[in-house]
Amino acid sequence: MTLTIALSKGRLLTGAEALFTKAGLAFPPQDTRRLIVEAGDLRFLFVKDMDVPVYVEYGVADAGICGSDVLFEAGSDVLVPLDLGFGRCRMVLAAHPSSGFAAAWPPTVRVATKYANVARAFFETRGLAAEIVKLQGSVEIAPGLGLADCIVDMVETGRTLRENGLDEVEEIAATSARLVVNRASDHIKRGEVAALIARLRACL
Ligand code: PRP
């Protein structure tokens, strides 16, 4: 019985390949546009990062690798047995220095983000009304163009914030790559799933 593993071609792919190679596991070549690739006794699906937990929750993939930012946002019912340690980033609220956000919250806030659920929850816990403008990326330009008062987004080096004139106001979460596993696969393919987890854990 083989395992199906969902990956995204985004920023976690290099770390995933390094980890699988170190663990002596097969990893698909990247010189193909095929989105379902068999390598060794594993089958890999290449999907959008936000879709990794969806494929795993529905059991189309037995396991997957995605950022904890994606897990927070998707809220999928999956097992998360391992923090893989790579792909460390921070999810932050950021705004223009002139916004006054750091000193006091305005009564209503318009937030541009890919992470609508995370942003909504963040403002709810502060008892603030937030209007979410959902974007698919490049959210750093939204405040300067008047589309939003602030953004919720990922920061790795801080360069994108800096070069678009935004300041970090507050860190919402530290994030990193996680191994996610389908609940049924964890029972039905217990041996294979346990072996995968053990081999990856040994390399962390
Ligand atoms: C991510 C994130 C920021 C940027 C942060 O974008 O959304 O825009 O990286 O990196 P930095 O702190 O090192 O500058 P990504 O490249 O994934 O593209 P996106 O705009 O489509 O989200």
Tab-separated table of N, CA, C and O and ligand atoms in Angstrom, residues 11 114 136-140 153-161, ligand 1:
chain	number	residue	atom	x	y	z
A	11	ARG	N	6.947	28.205	-1.111
A	11	ARG	CA	8.208	28.390	-0.398
A	11	ARG	C	8.623	27.207	0.472
A	11	ARG	O	9.756	27.162	0.947
A	114	LYS	N	-4.918	37.569	2.886
A	114	LYS	CA	-5.265	36.243	2.347
A	114	LYS	C	-5.871	35.388	3.462
A	114	LYS	O	-6.444	34.350	3.205
A	136	GLN	N	-5.631	37.682	-2.811
A	136	GLN	CA	-4.888	36.436	-3.042
A	136	GLN	C	-3.385	36.627	-2.884
A	136	GLN	O	-2.629	35.656	-2.946
A	137	GLY	N	-2.922	37.847	-2.705
A	137	GLY	CA	-1.487	38.089	-2.544
A	137	GLY	C	-1.197	39.563	-2.746
A	137	GLY	O	-2.125	40.364	-2.953
A	138	SER	N	0.104	39.925	-2.657
A	138	SER	CA	0.537	41.332	-2.805
A	138	SER	C	-0.287	42.272	-1.934
A	138	SER	O	-0.586	43.404	-2.324
A	139	VAL	N	-0.636	41.822	-0.752
A	139	VAL	CA	-1.526	42.609	0.108
A	139	VAL	C	-0.838	43.870	0.626
A	139	VAL	O	-1.510	44.812	1.057
A	140	GLU	N	0.510	43.892	0.552
A	140	GLU	CA	1.256	45.037	1.117
A	140	GLU	C	0.933	46.354	0.410
A	140	GLU	O	1.202	47.423	0.954
A	153	ASP	N	-0.554	39.509	7.241
A	153	ASP	CA	0.180	38.746	6.244
A	153	ASP	C	1.406	38.099	6.877
A	153	ASP	O	1.730	38.366	8.034
A	154	MET	N	2.078	37.280	6.063
A	154	MET	CA	3.276	36.601	6.519
A	154	MET	C	4.498	37.485	6.315
A	154	MET	O	4.596	38.204	5.324
A	155	VAL	N	5.412	37.392	7.276
A	155	VAL	CA	6.700	38.081	7.174
A	155	VAL	C	7.791	37.040	7.347
A	155	VAL	O	7.754	36.242	8.292
A	156	GLU	N	8.750	37.063	6.422
A	156	GLU	CA	9.899	36.170	6.588
A	156	GLU	C	11.125	37.027	6.907
A	156	GLU	O	11.589	37.068	8.025
A	157	THR	N	11.605	37.778	5.946
A	157	THR	CA	12.763	38.657	6.186
A	157	THR	C	12.328	40.055	6.604
A	157	THR	O	13.130	40.818	7.140
A	158	GLY	N	11.091	40.438	6.314
A	158	GLY	CA	10.606	41.787	6.600
A	158	GLY	C	10.806	42.752	5.438
A	158	GLY	O	10.377	43.903	5.481
A	159	ARG	N	11.438	42.254	4.373
A	159	ARG	CA	11.791	43.149	3.265
A	159	ARG	C	10.550	43.672	2.530
A	159	ARG	O	10.500	44.849	2.174
A	160	THR	N	9.558	42.810	2.333
A	160	THR	CA	8.362	43.253	1.590
A	160	THR	C	7.620	44.337	2.359
A	160	THR	O	7.180	45.328	1.782
A	161	LEU	N	7.512	44.176	3.682
A	161	LEU	CA	6.883	45.225	4.499
A	161	LEU	C	7.658	46.529	4.355
A	161	LEU	O	7.100	47.581	4.070
B	1	PRP	C1	4.905	36.241	1.137
B	1	PRP	C2	4.134	37.126	2.068
B	1	PRP	C3	4.834	38.442	1.926
B	1	PRP	C4	6.267	38.041	1.656
B	1	PRP	C5	7.073	38.170	2.930
B	1	PRP	O1	4.454	36.459	-0.131
B	1	PRP	O2	2.767	37.167	1.716
B	1	PRP	O3	4.309	39.173	0.856
B	1	PRP	O4	6.255	36.676	1.248
B	1	PRP	O5	8.426	37.853	2.730
B	1	PRP	P1	9.573	38.810	3.270
B	1	PRP	O6	9.254	39.190	4.677
B	1	PRP	O7	10.807	37.940	3.192
B	1	PRP	O8	9.672	39.990	2.352
B	1	PRP	P2	4.633	35.423	-1.283
B	1	PRP	O9	5.980	35.567	-1.898
B	1	PRP	O10	4.331	34.045	-0.798
B	1	PRP	O11	3.561	35.931	-2.332
B	1	PRP	P3	2.094	36.496	-2.151
B	1	PRP	O12	2.222	37.971	-2.234
B	1	PRP	O13	1.377	35.895	-3.295
B	1	PRP	O14	1.522	36.048	-0.831
